[in-house]
Each structure stands twice: as structure tokens, then as C-alpha cells.
mmCIF file of C-alpha atoms in Angstrom:
data_model
loop_
_atom_site.group_PDB
_atom_site.id
_atom_site.type_symbol
_atom_site.label_atom_id
_atom_site.label_comp_id
_atom_site.label_asym_id
_atom_site.label_seq_id
_atom_site.Cartn_x
_atom_site.Cartn_y
_atom_site.Cartn_z
ATOM 1 C CA UNK A 22 -4.982 27.118 16.397
ATOM 2 C CA UNK A 23 -7.229 24.418 17.828
ATOM 3 C CA UNK A 24 -6.430 22.610 21.038
ATOM 4 C CA UNK A 25 -5.685 19.456 19.063
ATOM 5 C CA UNK A 26 -2.812 21.236 17.266
ATOM 6 C CA UNK A 27 -1.158 22.371 20.492
ATOM 7 C CA UNK A 28 1.624 20.376 22.161
ATOM 8 C CA UNK A 29 -0.252 18.281 24.750
ATOM 9 C CA UNK A 30 2.714 18.112 27.115
ATOM 10 C CA UNK A 31 5.097 15.397 28.196
ATOM 11 C CA UNK A 32 5.628 12.656 25.616
ATOM 12 C CA UNK A 33 4.830 9.170 26.841
ATOM 13 C CA UNK A 34 7.028 7.583 24.155
ATOM 14 C CA UNK A 35 4.361 5.062 23.145
ATOM 15 C CA UNK A 36 4.082 3.905 19.575
ATOM 16 C CA UNK A 37 5.977 2.143 16.805
ATOM 17 C CA UNK A 38 9.659 2.872 17.299
ATOM 18 C CA UNK A 39 11.200 5.858 19.039
ATOM 19 C CA UNK A 40 12.172 9.305 17.826
ATOM 20 C CA UNK A 41 15.447 11.104 18.457
ATOM 21 C CA UNK A 42 15.616 14.514 20.101
ATOM 22 C CA UNK A 43 17.381 17.105 17.890
ATOM 23 C CA UNK A 44 20.501 18.699 19.329
ATOM 24 C CA UNK A 45 20.994 22.440 19.807
ATOM 25 C CA UNK A 46 22.490 22.854 16.332
ATOM 26 C CA UNK A 47 19.746 20.995 14.480
ATOM 27 C CA UNK A 48 17.272 22.865 12.289
ATOM 28 C CA UNK A 49 13.570 22.177 11.901
ATOM 29 C CA UNK A 50 13.379 19.272 9.423
ATOM 30 C CA UNK A 51 11.230 19.562 6.326
ATOM 31 C CA UNK A 52 9.252 16.518 7.430
ATOM 32 C CA UNK A 53 7.818 18.326 10.485
ATOM 33 C CA UNK A 54 5.586 20.870 8.682
ATOM 34 C CA UNK A 55 4.781 18.227 6.058
ATOM 35 C CA UNK A 56 3.435 15.886 8.733
ATOM 36 C CA UNK A 57 1.128 18.573 10.066
ATOM 37 C CA UNK A 58 -0.033 19.630 6.576
ATOM 38 C CA UNK A 59 -0.873 16.068 5.553
ATOM 39 C CA UNK A 60 -2.737 15.405 8.804
ATOM 40 C CA UNK A 61 -4.848 18.510 8.264
ATOM 41 C CA UNK A 62 -5.422 17.535 4.629
ATOM 42 C CA UNK A 63 -6.737 14.189 5.902
ATOM 43 C CA UNK A 64 -9.122 16.075 8.232
ATOM 44 C CA UNK A 65 -7.740 14.426 11.389
ATOM 45 C CA UNK A 66 -7.171 15.943 14.799
ATOM 46 C CA UNK A 67 -3.852 15.350 16.508
ATOM 47 C CA UNK A 68 -5.490 12.895 18.910
ATOM 48 C CA UNK A 69 -7.266 10.912 16.164
ATOM 49 C CA UNK A 70 -4.169 10.647 13.970
ATOM 50 C CA UNK A 71 -1.964 9.637 16.880
ATOM 51 C CA UNK A 72 -4.423 6.963 17.999
ATOM 52 C CA UNK A 73 -4.677 5.495 14.479
ATOM 53 C CA UNK A 74 -0.872 5.413 14.109
ATOM 54 C CA UNK A 75 -0.267 3.920 17.563
ATOM 55 C CA UNK A 76 1.441 7.059 18.918
ATOM 56 C CA UNK A 77 0.704 9.319 21.834
ATOM 57 C CA UNK A 78 -0.670 12.779 20.917
ATOM 58 C CA UNK A 79 2.345 14.318 22.658
ATOM 59 C CA UNK A 80 4.770 12.302 20.542
ATOM 60 C CA UNK A 81 3.005 13.211 17.285
ATOM 61 C CA UNK A 82 2.979 16.865 18.332
ATOM 62 C CA UNK A 83 6.738 16.752 18.826
ATOM 63 C CA UNK A 84 7.185 15.160 15.395
ATOM 64 C CA UNK A 85 5.114 17.945 13.832
ATOM 65 C CA UNK A 86 7.146 20.669 15.535
ATOM 66 C CA UNK A 87 10.540 19.104 14.820
ATOM 67 C CA UNK A 88 11.336 18.379 18.461
ATOM 68 C CA UNK A 89 11.678 14.696 17.583
ATOM 69 C CA UNK A 90 12.728 12.881 14.435
ATOM 70 C CA UNK A 91 10.382 10.131 13.153
ATOM 71 C CA UNK A 92 11.632 6.586 12.778
ATOM 72 C CA UNK A 93 10.827 4.550 9.670
ATOM 73 C CA UNK A 94 8.070 2.538 11.451
ATOM 74 C CA UNK A 95 6.456 5.825 12.459
ATOM 75 C CA UNK A 96 6.597 7.138 8.885
ATOM 76 C CA UNK A 97 5.073 3.923 7.551
ATOM 77 C CA UNK A 98 2.278 4.062 10.132
ATOM 78 C CA UNK A 99 1.512 7.731 9.445
ATOM 79 C CA UNK A 100 1.609 7.227 5.666
ATOM 80 C CA UNK A 101 -1.045 4.527 6.031
ATOM 81 C CA UNK A 102 -3.215 6.726 8.265
ATOM 82 C CA UNK A 103 -2.981 9.724 5.906
ATOM 83 C CA UNK A 104 -3.465 7.665 2.751
ATOM 84 C CA UNK A 105 -0.142 8.730 1.260
ATOM 85 C CA UNK A 106 3.439 7.561 0.745
ATOM 86 C CA UNK A 107 6.564 7.883 2.830
ATOM 87 C CA UNK A 108 8.048 9.919 -0.031
ATOM 88 C CA UNK A 109 5.284 12.502 0.292
ATOM 89 C CA UNK A 110 5.691 12.582 4.070
ATOM 90 C CA UNK A 111 9.346 13.444 3.487
ATOM 91 C CA UNK A 112 8.393 16.160 1.000
ATOM 92 C CA UNK A 113 9.982 14.360 -1.941
ATOM 93 C CA UNK A 114 8.646 14.841 -5.470
ATOM 94 C CA UNK A 115 9.233 12.834 -8.614
ATOM 95 C CA UNK A 116 9.686 14.908 -11.756
ATOM 96 C CA UNK A 117 8.807 13.889 -15.284
ATOM 97 C CA UNK A 118 6.307 11.186 -14.391
ATOM 98 C CA UNK A 119 3.610 10.793 -17.026
ATOM 99 C CA UNK A 120 -0.018 10.498 -15.960
ATOM 100 C CA UNK A 121 -0.942 8.423 -19.027
ATOM 101 C CA UNK A 122 0.433 4.969 -19.819
ATOM 102 C CA UNK A 123 -0.054 4.002 -23.477
ATOM 103 C CA UNK A 124 -0.879 0.426 -24.438
ATOM 104 C CA UNK A 125 2.235 0.068 -26.591
ATOM 105 C CA UNK A 126 4.393 1.112 -23.621
ATOM 106 C CA UNK A 127 3.108 -1.719 -21.412
ATOM 107 C CA UNK A 128 5.876 -4.294 -21.743
ATOM 108 C CA UNK A 129 4.808 -7.733 -20.476
ATOM 109 C CA UNK A 130 6.708 -9.383 -17.630
ATOM 110 C CA UNK A 131 6.542 -13.172 -17.227
ATOM 111 C CA UNK A 132 7.008 -15.012 -13.948
ATOM 112 C CA UNK A 133 5.965 -18.571 -13.118
ATOM 113 C CA UNK A 134 3.443 -18.666 -15.967
ATOM 114 C CA UNK A 135 1.853 -15.374 -14.939
ATOM 115 C CA UNK A 136 1.982 -12.341 -17.226
ATOM 116 C CA UNK A 137 1.991 -8.750 -15.947
ATOM 117 C CA UNK A 138 1.594 -5.414 -17.693
ATOM 118 C CA UNK A 139 2.340 -2.221 -15.730
ATOM 119 C CA UNK A 140 -0.852 -0.161 -16.040
ATOM 120 C CA UNK A 141 0.270 2.787 -13.933
ATOM 121 C CA UNK A 142 3.254 5.045 -13.331
ATOM 122 C CA UNK A 143 6.066 3.687 -11.148
ATOM 123 C CA UNK A 144 6.964 5.131 -7.767
ATOM 124 C CA UNK A 145 3.427 6.047 -6.673
ATOM 125 C CA UNK A 146 1.537 5.015 -3.560
ATOM 126 C CA UNK A 147 -0.669 2.708 -5.634
ATOM 127 C CA UNK A 148 0.592 0.206 -8.166
ATOM 128 C CA UNK A 149 -1.686 -0.829 -11.030
ATOM 129 C CA UNK A 150 -1.252 -3.962 -13.157
ATOM 130 C CA UNK A 151 -3.074 -5.928 -15.806
ATOM 131 C CA UNK A 152 -2.492 -9.590 -15.092
ATOM 132 C CA UNK A 153 -3.101 -12.924 -16.815
ATOM 133 C CA UNK A 154 -3.395 -15.746 -14.303
ATOM 134 C CA UNK A 155 -2.891 -19.217 -15.822
ATOM 135 C CA UNK A 156 -4.894 -22.238 -14.746
ATOM 136 C CA UNK A 157 -3.420 -24.432 -12.001
ATOM 137 C CA UNK A 158 -0.606 -22.067 -10.960
ATOM 138 C CA UNK A 159 0.069 -20.587 -7.521
ATOM 139 C CA UNK A 160 -3.425 -21.280 -6.237
ATOM 140 C CA UNK A 161 -2.056 -22.908 -3.083
ATOM 141 C CA UNK A 162 0.115 -19.963 -1.973
ATOM 142 C CA UNK A 163 -1.419 -17.906 0.820
ATOM 143 C CA UNK A 164 -0.234 -14.305 1.168
ATOM 144 C CA UNK A 165 -0.386 -11.914 4.135
ATOM 145 C CA UNK A 166 1.166 -8.436 3.971
ATOM 146 C CA UNK A 167 0.425 -4.806 4.759
ATOM 147 C CA UNK A 168 -1.691 -2.731 2.381
ATOM 148 C CA UNK A 169 -4.936 -2.931 0.442
ATOM 149 C CA UNK A 170 -5.783 -4.682 -2.806
ATOM 150 C CA UNK A 171 -8.451 -4.149 -5.436
ATOM 151 C CA UNK A 172 -9.027 -6.415 -8.401
ATOM 152 C CA UNK A 173 -11.466 -6.478 -11.298
ATOM 153 C CA UNK A 174 -12.064 -9.509 -13.501
ATOM 154 C CA UNK A 175 -11.856 -8.803 -17.235
ATOM 155 C CA UNK A 176 -12.196 -12.309 -18.707
ATOM 156 C CA UNK A 177 -12.516 -15.795 -17.269
ATOM 157 C CA UNK A 178 -13.401 -16.759 -13.719
ATOM 158 C CA UNK A 179 -11.299 -16.111 -10.640
ATOM 159 C CA UNK A 180 -11.290 -18.153 -7.426
ATOM 160 C CA UNK A 181 -10.482 -15.821 -4.528
ATOM 161 C CA UNK A 182 -9.885 -17.157 -1.025
ATOM 162 C CA UNK A 183 -10.154 -14.569 1.775
ATOM 163 C CA UNK A 184 -9.552 -16.057 5.189
ATOM 164 C CA UNK A 185 -11.835 -19.086 5.437
ATOM 165 C CA UNK A 186 -14.202 -18.013 2.645
ATOM 166 C CA UNK A 187 -13.868 -18.787 -1.068
ATOM 167 C CA UNK A 188 -15.446 -16.494 -3.681
ATOM 168 C CA UNK A 189 -15.929 -17.202 -7.387
ATOM 169 C CA UNK A 190 -15.707 -14.001 -9.467
ATOM 170 C CA UNK A 191 -16.714 -13.635 -13.112
ATOM 171 C CA UNK A 192 -16.211 -10.861 -15.689
ATOM 172 C CA UNK A 193 -17.258 -7.492 -14.228
ATOM 173 C CA UNK A 194 -16.917 -8.676 -10.624
ATOM 174 C CA UNK A 195 -14.441 -6.968 -8.315
ATOM 175 C CA UNK A 196 -12.996 -7.334 -4.818
ATOM 176 C CA UNK A 197 -11.423 -4.831 -2.417
ATOM 177 C CA UNK A 198 -9.789 -6.136 0.752
ATOM 178 C CA UNK A 199 -7.147 -5.572 3.410
ATOM 179 C CA UNK A 200 -3.999 -7.475 2.486
ATOM 180 C CA UNK A 201 -3.491 -8.528 6.111
ATOM 181 C CA UNK A 202 -6.369 -10.939 5.485
ATOM 182 C CA UNK A 203 -4.792 -14.257 4.386
ATOM 183 C CA UNK A 204 -5.598 -14.509 0.690
ATOM 184 C CA UNK A 205 -4.904 -16.502 -2.440
ATOM 185 C CA UNK A 206 -6.178 -16.390 -6.003
ATOM 186 C CA UNK A 207 -6.378 -18.914 -8.821
ATOM 187 C CA UNK A 208 -7.945 -19.265 -12.260
ATOM 188 C CA UNK A 209 -11.085 -21.368 -12.226
ATOM 189 C CA UNK A 210 -11.027 -22.321 -15.930
ATOM 190 C CA UNK A 211 -8.354 -23.894 -18.213
ATOM 191 C CA UNK A 212 -8.066 -20.700 -20.292
ATOM 192 C CA UNK A 213 -6.981 -18.742 -17.210
ATOM 193 C CA UNK A 214 -8.298 -15.374 -16.084
ATOM 194 C CA UNK A 215 -7.351 -11.788 -16.880
ATOM 195 C CA UNK A 216 -7.819 -9.026 -14.349
ATOM 196 C CA UNK A 217 -6.941 -5.486 -13.347
ATOM 197 C CA UNK A 218 -5.097 -5.291 -10.050
ATOM 198 C CA UNK A 219 -4.311 -2.279 -7.840
ATOM 199 C CA UNK A 220 -2.453 -2.451 -4.545
ATOM 200 C CA UNK A 221 -0.896 -0.110 -1.991
ATOM 201 C CA UNK A 222 2.133 -2.195 -1.048
ATOM 202 C CA UNK A 223 4.674 0.616 -1.378
ATOM 203 C CA UNK A 224 7.897 0.181 -3.334
ATOM 204 C CA UNK A 225 7.292 -3.512 -4.036
ATOM 205 C CA UNK A 226 8.782 -5.082 -7.160
ATOM 206 C CA UNK A 227 6.564 -7.332 -9.260
ATOM 207 C CA UNK A 228 8.231 -10.432 -7.851
ATOM 208 C CA UNK A 229 7.177 -9.466 -4.322
ATOM 209 C CA UNK A 230 3.476 -9.012 -5.074
ATOM 210 C CA UNK A 231 0.841 -11.443 -3.929
ATOM 211 C CA UNK A 232 0.438 -12.215 -7.625
ATOM 212 C CA UNK A 233 2.837 -14.830 -8.918
ATOM 213 C CA UNK A 234 5.756 -16.666 -7.354
ATOM 214 C CA UNK A 235 8.592 -15.422 -5.233
ATOM 215 C CA UNK A 236 12.014 -17.051 -5.153
ATOM 216 C CA UNK A 237 11.923 -20.523 -3.620
ATOM 217 C CA UNK A 238 8.153 -20.983 -4.074
ATOM 218 C CA UNK A 239 6.611 -23.586 -6.311
ATOM 219 C CA UNK A 240 3.099 -24.072 -7.561
#
């Protein structure tokens, strides 16, 4: 065992949220060995993973050995660092999920003039959509949220605002950005724009995406 996998000592308690100390009758939770396995799979030392998640190495060590229980903010932070989902951190698996989504199974969803087709399996860390963005709709709504987004223009031209910079994307162009960057998208041409869209905003329904309206918003 390397020194980075050993318990560094007294926990400072720093980081997002606090953990609870198991009582004498508690057993080692399944999440503890899963946390260590996923960190090693990501190729991170205890110190590097703790720093990226905003925890002390001592606190992360206690989470990995079951001496403390992780809070939800801790799980969210660690899932982001390890490039996985909270479900995987908890050792949960989803049975019967198909890897292939057939075209005839992609039912369109309409919201505020936008049209969405689910292009990936539900319940995964990434969500994939094919989207038609109509002209003159939702271009003034600025979004900021956790996660990453990737989009690829299929037809038409897309106007993408990232922070203070506006980009005009045509067919074959793509963009990949941190969703904490204030962003908004709009169709440049009257015929609208069609694109592929992938994001890592976990467990978000279509209505909560940066694409399209949410309740109470108007174009």
C-alpha cells in the first residue's frame, strides 16, 4: 500500500458538508471500498483526489475506510472528480439498459418550440439528445449550472454565447465547455438549427436542461 492510501491522521473536517461517525454497531458501508476503487481507477492519489473535491486527505481516508459516512455534497464532488455518477459511487447498477437506441424508438418531446429526441439511454452519467432549435426562441436566456456540455451542429447555424464572447457555428462545428460558464444558444437562421447535445448534468429532466424553457420563463 502506498503512503497516499494510508490514513493520514486526524481529520480536519474541511470540505463540502460533514460526515457522520459510525457507531459501534455499524458495519463497513458498501460505498467505502467503492470510493477507493473508483479513485484508483481514476489514477489519483488520496491527496490529489481530496484536493480536487475540496476535502482533507484525512477526511477522504476515513470515507474510504468506512469511519465516516459521506454527505450528498461530498458524493457529488467526488463523482465529478472521478468522472462518474453518484449511483456508481454507491455501488448501484441498472439492469436491462440497452446500449443501442434505435431511430424509431426516439420519441420527440416538444417544449417552447424546441424539439428533443433522446439519443442515449436514461439514467447514465451523460445525457445525449438530438435537438431542433427554432429561430427567435430562448436566445435571451442565460444558463449557469454544474457539469459539462458538448454540442455538434448538424444543420443550420448556431449562435453560442459563452461568457462575453459570441461564436457562430455551422454544420460540422462543435463546442465543449464547462456549464458554470454563463451560456446561451440561439438559431441564427429562420429555418432553425439541428444539433447533437451531450451533457453531464446528472438526473436532470429535459425541462431542466439549458436547452429550452423552464416553468415561468418566456422567450
